[in-house]
Amino acid sequence: MGAIPAEPQPVYVEGFMVPDNLRYHPGHAWLLPERKHLVRIGLDEFAGVLAGPIAKIELPKPGRWLRQGQKAWTLYRDGAKTEMVSPIEGEVVEVNSALAQNPSLLRQDPYGRGWLMTVFVPDEESTARNLLPQGLVRNWMREAVERLYARQPQLAGAVAADGGRPTPDVFAGLPDASWEAVTREFFLS
């Protein structure tokens, strides 16, 4: 294990990378099948930017059984915390220990070195039912970005007017924005 996922195809939606070779959960986690019954999980770029500079991440220990849609890991920032739900059901096989020393990998390389864990998934078919259909992923991401900007209009300036890349921390300098409330809304926790 420990291999870096295959290089994603660079597709951008509203400035956020959304690789076509991954499956997505509505709570902003991605999955990459590594082989039969084994998937790698990570946060999508939107989640990394929304989370901003993470001081610490708590991942489940290998051997823990995850239930799809239940809280599975915790992100900490500036004394606040938010949880994210598991996109699948299965047993944690390995966690990315590099994140303990360098949680910024979640934002710097969300689809590569910033992966979270690998999970053994005995029932891939039923788990896949709650993932986004490939044909809806781009619209889902577009709607997520629009919802974020509608909730906090001042965040709209965080992405260049020409549709460029988002700033790495959309909450910087916005003391009135509740990081915990907004992340819980988008992470479905």
Coordinates of N, CA and C in Angstrom, one line a residue:
M1 N 0.8 -1.2 0.0 CA 0.0 0.0 0.0 C 0.9 1.2 0.0
G2 N 0.3 2.4 0.2 CA 1.0 3.6 0.2 C 1.3 4.2 -1.1
A3 N 0.8 3.6 -2.2 CA 1.0 4.1 -3.5 C 0.1 5.4 -3.7
I4 N 0.6 6.3 -4.5 CA -0.1 7.5 -4.8 C -1.1 7.1 -5.9
P5 N -2.4 7.6 -5.8 CA -3.4 7.3 -6.8 C -2.9 7.8 -8.2
A6 N -3.5 7.1 -9.2 CA -3.3 7.5 -10.6 C -3.5 9.0 -10.8
E7 N -2.7 9.6 -11.7 CA -2.8 11.0 -12.0 C -4.2 11.3 -12.5
P8 N -5.0 12.2 -11.8 CA -6.3 12.5 -12.3 C -6.3 13.4 -13.6
Q9 N -7.4 13.3 -14.3 CA -7.5 14.1 -15.5 C -7.9 15.5 -15.0
P10 N -7.2 16.6 -15.4 CA -7.5 17.9 -14.9 C -8.8 18.5 -15.5
V11 N -9.9 18.4 -14.8 CA -11.1 19.0 -15.2 C -11.5 20.0 -14.1
Y12 N -11.9 21.2 -14.4 CA -12.2 22.2 -13.4 C -13.6 22.7 -13.5
V13 N -14.2 22.8 -12.4 CA -15.6 23.3 -12.3 C -15.6 24.5 -11.3
E14 N -15.9 25.7 -11.8 CA -15.9 26.9 -11.0 C -14.6 27.1 -10.3
G15 N -13.5 26.7 -11.0 CA -12.2 26.9 -10.5 C -11.6 25.7 -9.6
F16 N -12.5 24.8 -9.3 CA -12.1 23.6 -8.5 C -11.8 22.4 -9.3
M17 N -10.7 21.7 -9.1 CA -10.4 20.5 -9.8 C -11.4 19.4 -9.4
V18 N -11.9 18.7 -10.4 CA -12.8 17.6 -10.2 C -12.4 16.5 -11.1
P19 N -11.4 15.6 -10.8 CA -11.0 14.6 -11.7 C -12.1 13.6 -12.0
D20 N -12.1 13.3 -13.3 CA -13.1 12.4 -13.8 C -12.9 10.9 -13.5
N21 N -11.7 10.6 -13.0 CA -11.4 9.1 -12.7 C -11.8 8.7 -11.3
L22 N -12.5 9.6 -10.6 CA -12.8 9.4 -9.2 C -14.4 9.3 -9.0
R23 N -14.8 8.7 -7.9 CA -16.2 8.7 -7.6 C -16.3 9.7 -6.4
Y24 N -17.5 10.3 -6.3 CA -17.7 11.3 -5.3 C -18.9 11.1 -4.4
H25 N -18.7 11.5 -3.1 CA -19.8 11.4 -2.1 C -20.3 12.8 -2.0
P26 N -21.6 13.1 -1.7 CA -22.1 14.4 -1.6 C -21.5 15.2 -0.4
G27 N -20.8 14.5 0.5 CA -20.2 15.2 1.6 C -18.8 15.6 1.3
H28 N -18.4 15.6 0.0 CA -17.1 16.1 -0.5 C -15.9 15.3 -0.2
A29 N -16.2 14.0 -0.3 CA -15.1 13.0 -0.2 C -15.0 12.3 -1.6
W30 N -13.8 11.8 -2.0 CA -13.7 11.1 -3.2 C -13.2 9.7 -2.9
L31 N -13.5 8.8 -3.9 CA -13.1 7.4 -3.8 C -12.4 7.0 -5.1
L32 N -11.3 6.2 -4.9 CA -10.6 5.7 -6.1 C -10.4 4.2 -5.9
P33 N -11.1 3.3 -6.7 CA -10.9 1.9 -6.5 C -9.5 1.5 -6.8
E34 N -8.8 0.8 -5.9 CA -7.4 0.4 -6.2 C -7.4 -1.0 -6.7
R35 N -8.3 -1.8 -6.2 CA -8.5 -3.2 -6.7 C -9.8 -3.7 -6.2
K36 N -10.2 -4.9 -6.5 CA -11.5 -5.4 -6.1 C -11.6 -5.3 -4.5
H37 N -12.7 -4.6 -4.1 CA -13.0 -4.5 -2.6 C -12.0 -3.5 -1.9
L38 N -11.2 -2.8 -2.5 CA -10.3 -1.9 -1.8 C -10.3 -0.5 -2.5
V39 N -10.7 0.5 -1.7 CA -10.7 1.9 -2.3 C -9.9 2.8 -1.4
R40 N -9.4 3.8 -2.1 CA -8.7 4.9 -1.4 C -9.7 6.1 -1.3
I41 N -9.6 6.8 -0.2 CA -10.5 7.9 0.1 C -9.7 9.1 0.4
G42 N -10.3 10.3 -0.1 CA -9.7 11.6 0.2 C -10.8 12.6 0.2
L43 N -10.4 13.9 0.4 CA -11.3 15.0 0.4 C -11.1 15.7 -1.0
D44 N -12.2 16.1 -1.6 CA -12.1 16.8 -2.8 C -11.5 18.2 -2.6
E45 N -11.1 18.9 -3.7 CA -10.4 20.2 -3.5 C -11.3 21.2 -2.9
F46 N -12.6 21.2 -3.2 CA -13.6 22.1 -2.5 C -13.5 22.0 -1.0
A47 N -13.5 20.7 -0.5 CA -13.4 20.5 0.9 C -12.1 21.0 1.5
G48 N -11.0 20.8 0.8 CA -9.7 21.3 1.3 C -9.7 22.8 1.4
V49 N -10.3 23.5 0.4 CA -10.3 25.0 0.4 C -11.3 25.5 1.4
L50 N -12.4 24.8 1.6 CA -13.4 25.2 2.6 C -12.8 25.0 4.0
A51 N -12.1 23.9 4.2 CA -11.5 23.6 5.5 C -10.4 24.6 5.8
G52 N -9.7 25.0 4.8 CA -8.6 26.0 5.0 C -7.4 25.3 5.7
P53 N -6.6 26.1 6.4 CA -5.4 25.6 7.1 C -5.8 24.7 8.3
I54 N -5.6 23.5 8.1 CA -6.0 22.5 9.2 C -4.7 22.3 10.1
A55 N -5.0 22.4 11.4 CA -3.9 22.2 12.3 C -3.7 20.7 12.6
K56 N -4.8 20.0 12.6 CA -4.7 18.6 12.9 C -5.8 17.8 12.3
I57 N -5.6 16.6 12.0 CA -6.7 15.7 11.5 C -6.7 14.4 12.3
E58 N -7.8 14.0 12.7 CA -7.9 12.7 13.4 C -8.6 11.7 12.5
L59 N -7.8 10.6 12.1 CA -8.4 9.6 11.2 C -8.7 8.4 12.0
P60 N -9.6 7.6 11.5 CA -9.9 6.3 12.2 C -8.8 5.4 12.2
K61 N -8.6 4.5 13.1 CA -7.5 3.6 13.2 C -7.8 2.4 12.3
P62 N -6.7 1.8 11.7 CA -6.9 0.6 10.9 C -7.6 -0.5 11.7
G63 N -8.6 -1.2 11.1 CA -9.4 -2.1 11.7 C -10.8 -1.6 12.1
R64 N -10.9 -0.3 12.1 CA -12.2 0.3 12.5 C -13.2 0.1 11.3
W65 N -14.4 -0.3 11.7 CA -15.5 -0.4 10.7 C -16.2 0.9 10.5
L66 N -16.2 1.4 9.2 CA -16.9 2.7 8.9 C -18.3 2.4 8.3
R67 N -19.3 3.2 8.7 CA -20.6 3.1 8.1 C -20.8 4.3 7.2
Q68 N -21.3 4.0 6.0 CA -21.5 5.1 5.1 C -22.5 6.2 5.7
G69 N -22.1 7.4 5.6 CA -22.9 8.5 6.1 C -22.7 8.9 7.6
Q70 N -21.9 8.1 8.3 CA -21.6 8.4 9.7 C -20.3 9.1 9.8
K71 N -20.2 9.9 10.9 CA -19.0 10.7 11.1 C -17.8 9.7 11.2
A72 N -16.7 10.1 10.5 CA -15.6 9.1 10.4 C -14.2 9.8 10.7
W73 N -14.0 11.1 10.4 CA -12.8 11.7 10.8 C -13.1 13.2 11.1
T74 N -12.1 13.8 11.8 CA -12.3 15.1 12.3 C -11.1 16.0 11.9
L75 N -11.5 17.3 11.5 CA -10.5 18.3 11.1 C -10.6 19.4 12.2
Y76 N -9.4 19.9 12.6 CA -9.2 20.9 13.6 C -8.6 22.2 13.0
R77 N -9.1 23.3 13.3 CA -8.6 24.6 12.8 C -8.9 25.7 13.9
D78 N -7.8 26.4 14.3 CA -8.0 27.5 15.2 C -8.9 27.2 16.4
G79 N -8.7 26.1 17.0 CA -9.5 25.7 18.2 C -10.9 25.2 17.9
A80 N -11.3 25.2 16.6 CA -12.6 24.7 16.2 C -12.4 23.3 15.6
K81 N -13.5 22.6 15.5 CA -13.4 21.3 14.8 C -14.6 21.1 14.0
T82 N -14.5 20.2 13.0 CA -15.6 19.8 12.1 C -15.3 18.3 11.8
E83 N -16.4 17.6 11.6 CA -16.3 16.2 11.2 C -16.8 16.0 9.8
M84 N -16.3 14.9 9.2 CA -16.7 14.5 7.9 C -17.3 13.1 8.0
V85 N -18.2 12.8 7.1 CA -18.8 11.5 7.1 C -18.1 10.5 6.1
S86 N -18.2 9.3 6.4 CA -17.6 8.2 5.5 C -18.4 8.1 4.2
P87 N -17.8 8.1 3.1 CA -18.5 8.0 1.8 C -18.9 6.5 1.5
I88 N -18.3 5.6 2.3 CA -18.6 4.2 2.0 C -18.6 3.4 3.3
E89 N -19.0 2.1 3.2 CA -19.0 1.2 4.4 C -17.9 0.2 4.2
G90 N -17.1 0.0 5.2 CA -16.1 -1.0 5.2 C -15.1 -0.8 6.3
E91 N -14.0 -1.6 6.2 CA -13.0 -1.6 7.3 C -11.8 -0.8 6.9
V92 N -11.3 0.1 7.7 CA -10.1 0.8 7.4 C -8.9 -0.1 7.4
V93 N -8.2 -0.1 6.3 CA -7.0 -0.9 6.2 C -5.7 -0.1 6.5
E94 N -5.6 1.1 6.0 CA -4.4 1.9 6.1 C -4.9 3.4 6.2
V95 N -4.1 4.2 7.0 CA -4.3 5.6 7.0 C -3.0 6.3 6.5
N96 N -3.2 7.5 6.0 CA -2.1 8.2 5.5 C -1.4 8.9 6.7
S97 N -0.3 8.3 7.2 CA 0.4 8.8 8.4 C 1.1 10.1 8.1
A98 N 1.3 10.5 6.8 CA 2.0 11.7 6.5 C 1.1 12.9 6.9
L99 N -0.2 12.7 7.0 CA -1.1 13.8 7.3 C -0.9 14.3 8.8
A100 N -0.4 13.4 9.6 CA -0.2 13.8 11.0 C 0.9 14.8 11.1
Q101 N 1.9 14.7 10.3 CA 3.0 15.6 10.3 C 2.7 16.8 9.4
N102 N 1.9 16.6 8.4 CA 1.7 17.7 7.4 C 0.3 17.7 6.9
P103 N -0.7 18.2 7.8 CA -2.1 18.2 7.4 C -2.4 19.1 6.2
S104 N -1.4 20.0 5.9 CA -1.6 20.9 4.7 C -1.7 20.1 3.4
L105 N -1.2 18.9 3.4 CA -1.3 18.1 2.2 C -2.8 17.9 1.7
L106 N -3.7 18.1 2.6 CA -5.2 18.0 2.3 C -5.5 19.1 1.3
R107 N -4.9 20.3 1.4 CA -5.1 21.4 0.4 C -4.1 21.4 -0.7
Q108 N -2.9 21.1 -0.4 CA -1.8 21.2 -1.4 C -2.0 20.1 -2.5
D109 N -2.4 18.9 -2.1 CA -2.4 17.8 -3.1 C -3.6 16.9 -2.7
P110 N -4.8 17.3 -2.8 CA -5.9 16.6 -2.3 C -6.2 15.2 -3.0
Y111 N -5.8 15.1 -4.3 CA -6.0 13.9 -5.0 C -4.8 13.0 -5.1
G112 N -3.7 13.4 -4.5 CA -2.5 12.7 -4.5 C -2.0 12.4 -3.1
R113 N -0.9 13.1 -2.7 CA -0.3 12.9 -1.4 C -1.2 13.2 -0.2
G114 N -2.3 13.9 -0.4 CA -3.3 14.2 0.7 C -4.4 13.2 0.9
W115 N -4.3 12.0 0.3 CA -5.3 11.0 0.5 C -5.4 10.7 2.0
L116 N -6.6 10.2 2.4 CA -6.9 9.9 3.8 C -6.6 8.5 4.3
M117 N -7.2 7.5 3.6 CA -7.1 6.2 4.0 C -7.5 5.2 2.9
T118 N -7.2 3.9 3.1 CA -7.7 2.9 2.2 C -8.7 2.0 3.0
V119 N -9.7 1.6 2.4 CA -10.8 0.9 3.1 C -11.2 -0.4 2.3
F120 N -11.3 -1.5 3.0 CA -11.8 -2.8 2.4 C -13.3 -2.7 2.4
V121 N -13.9 -2.8 1.2 CA -15.4 -2.6 1.0 C -15.9 -4.0 0.5
P122 N -16.5 -4.8 1.4 CA -17.0 -6.1 1.0 C -18.2 -6.0 0.0
D123 N -19.1 -5.0 0.2 CA -20.3 -4.9 -0.7 C -20.2 -3.6 -1.5
E124 N -19.4 -3.6 -2.6 CA -19.2 -2.5 -3.4 C -20.5 -2.0 -4.1
E125 N -21.3 -2.9 -4.4 CA -22.5 -2.5 -5.2 C -23.5 -1.7 -4.3
S126 N -23.8 -2.1 -3.1 CA -24.7 -1.3 -2.3 C -24.1 0.0 -1.8
T127 N -22.8 0.0 -1.6 CA -22.1 1.2 -1.2 C -22.2 2.3 -2.3
A128 N -22.0 1.8 -3.6 CA -22.0 2.7 -4.7 C -23.3 3.4 -5.0
R129 N -24.4 2.9 -4.4 CA -25.7 3.5 -4.7 C -25.8 4.9 -4.1
N130 N -25.0 5.2 -3.1 CA -25.1 6.5 -2.4 C -24.0 7.5 -2.9
L131 N -23.3 7.1 -3.9 CA -22.3 8.0 -4.5 C -23.0 8.7 -5.6
L132 N -22.4 9.9 -6.0 CA -22.9 10.7 -7.1 C -22.7 9.9 -8.4
P133 N -23.7 9.9 -9.3 CA -23.5 9.3 -10.6 C -22.5 10.2 -11.4
Q134 N -21.7 9.6 -12.1 CA -20.6 10.3 -12.9 C -21.2 11.5 -13.6
G135 N -22.3 11.4 -14.3 CA -22.9 12.4 -15.1 C -23.4 13.6 -14.3
L136 N -23.5 13.5 -13.0 CA -24.0 14.6 -12.2 C -22.9 15.3 -11.4
V137 N -21.7 14.8 -11.4 CA -20.6 15.4 -10.6 C -20.3 16.8 -10.9
R138 N -20.2 17.2 -12.1 CA -19.9 18.6 -12.4 C -21.0 19.6 -12.0
N139 N -22.2 19.2 -12.2 CA -23.3 20.0 -11.8 C -23.4 20.1 -10.2
W140 N -23.1 19.0 -9.6 CA -23.1 19.0 -8.1 C -22.0 20.0 -7.6
M141 N -20.8 19.9 -8.2 CA -19.8 20.8 -7.7 C -20.1 22.3 -8.0
R142 N -20.7 22.6 -9.2 CA -21.1 23.9 -9.5 C -22.1 24.4 -8.5
E143 N -23.1 23.6 -8.2 CA -24.1 24.0 -7.2 C -23.5 24.2 -5.8
A144 N -22.5 23.4 -5.4 CA -21.9 23.6 -4.1 C -21.2 24.9 -4.0
V145 N -20.5 25.3 -5.1 CA -19.8 26.6 -5.1 C -20.8 27.7 -5.1
E146 N -21.9 27.6 -5.9 CA -22.9 28.6 -5.9 C -23.6 28.8 -4.5
R147 N -23.8 27.7 -3.8 CA -24.4 27.7 -2.5 C -23.5 28.4 -1.5
L148 N -22.2 28.1 -1.6 CA -21.3 28.7 -0.7 C -21.3 30.3 -0.9
Y149 N -21.2 30.7 -2.1 CA -21.2 32.1 -2.4 C -22.5 32.8 -2.1
A150 N -23.6 32.1 -2.2 CA -24.9 32.6 -1.8 C -25.0 32.8 -0.3
R151 N -24.4 31.9 0.4 CA -24.4 31.9 1.9 C -23.5 33.0 2.4
Q152 N -22.4 33.2 1.8 CA -21.5 34.3 2.2 C -21.0 35.0 0.9
P153 N -21.8 36.0 0.5 CA -21.4 36.7 -0.8 C -20.0 37.2 -0.9
Q154 N -19.5 37.6 0.3 CA -18.1 38.2 0.3 C -17.1 37.1 -0.1
L155 N -17.5 35.8 -0.1 CA -16.5 34.7 -0.5 C -16.4 34.7 -2.0
A156 N -17.4 35.2 -2.7 CA -17.3 35.1 -4.2 C -16.0 35.8 -4.7
G157 N -15.5 36.7 -4.0 CA -14.2 37.3 -4.4 C -13.0 36.5 -4.2
A158 N -13.2 35.3 -3.6 CA -12.1 34.4 -3.3 C -11.7 33.7 -4.6
V159 N -12.5 33.7 -5.6 CA -12.1 33.1 -6.9 C -12.0 34.2 -7.9
A160 N -11.0 34.2 -8.7 CA -10.8 35.2 -9.7 C -12.0 35.4 -10.5
A161 N -12.3 36.6 -11.0 CA -13.5 36.9 -11.8 C -13.4 36.1 -13.1
D162 N -12.3 35.8 -13.6 CA -12.2 35.0 -14.8 C -12.4 33.5 -14.6
G163 N -12.8 33.1 -13.5 CA -13.1 31.7 -13.2 C -11.8 31.0 -12.8
G164 N -10.8 31.7 -12.3 CA -9.5 31.2 -12.0 C -9.6 30.3 -10.7
R165 N -8.5 29.9 -10.2 CA -8.3 29.0 -9.1 C -8.8 29.7 -7.8
P166 N -9.4 29.0 -6.9 CA -9.8 29.6 -5.6 C -8.6 29.8 -4.7
T167 N -8.8 30.8 -3.8 CA -7.7 31.0 -2.8 C -7.7 29.8 -1.9
P168 N -6.5 29.6 -1.3 CA -6.4 28.4 -0.4 C -7.2 28.4 0.9
D169 N -7.7 29.6 1.3 CA -8.5 29.7 2.5 C -9.6 30.7 2.3
V170 N -10.8 30.3 2.0 CA -11.9 31.2 1.7 C -12.4 31.9 2.9
F171 N -12.0 31.5 4.1 CA -12.5 32.1 5.3 C -11.5 33.1 5.9
A172 N -10.3 33.3 5.3 CA -9.3 34.2 5.8 C -10.0 35.6 5.8
G173 N -9.9 36.3 7.0 CA -10.3 37.7 7.1 C -11.8 37.8 7.1
L174 N -12.6 36.7 7.4 CA -14.0 36.8 7.5 C -14.5 36.4 8.8
P175 N -14.3 37.3 9.8 CA -14.6 36.9 11.2 C -16.1 36.6 11.4
D176 N -17.0 37.1 10.6 CA -18.4 36.9 10.8 C -18.9 35.5 10.2
A177 N -18.0 34.9 9.5 CA -18.4 33.6 8.9 C -18.1 32.5 10.0
S178 N -19.1 31.6 10.2 CA -18.9 30.5 11.1 C -18.3 29.3 10.4
W179 N -17.0 29.0 10.5 CA -16.3 27.9 9.9 C -17.0 26.6 10.2
E180 N -17.3 26.4 11.5 CA -17.9 25.1 11.9 C -19.3 24.9 11.2
A181 N -20.1 25.9 11.2 CA -21.5 25.8 10.6 C -21.4 25.6 9.1
V182 N -20.6 26.3 8.4 CA -20.5 26.2 7.0 C -19.9 24.8 6.6
T183 N -18.8 24.4 7.3 CA -18.3 23.1 6.9 C -19.2 22.0 7.2
R184 N -19.9 22.1 8.3 CA -20.9 21.0 8.7 C -22.0 20.9 7.6
E185 N -22.4 22.1 7.1 CA -23.4 22.1 6.0 C -22.9 21.3 4.8
F186 N -21.8 21.7 4.3 CA -21.2 21.1 3.1 C -20.7 19.7 3.3
F187 N -20.2 19.4 4.5 CA -19.7 18.0 4.7 C -20.7 17.1 5.2
L188 N -22.0 17.5 5.3 CA -23.1 16.7 5.7 C -23.0 16.1 7.1
S189 N -22.3 16.8 8.0 CA -22.1 16.3 9.3 C -22.8 17.1 10.3

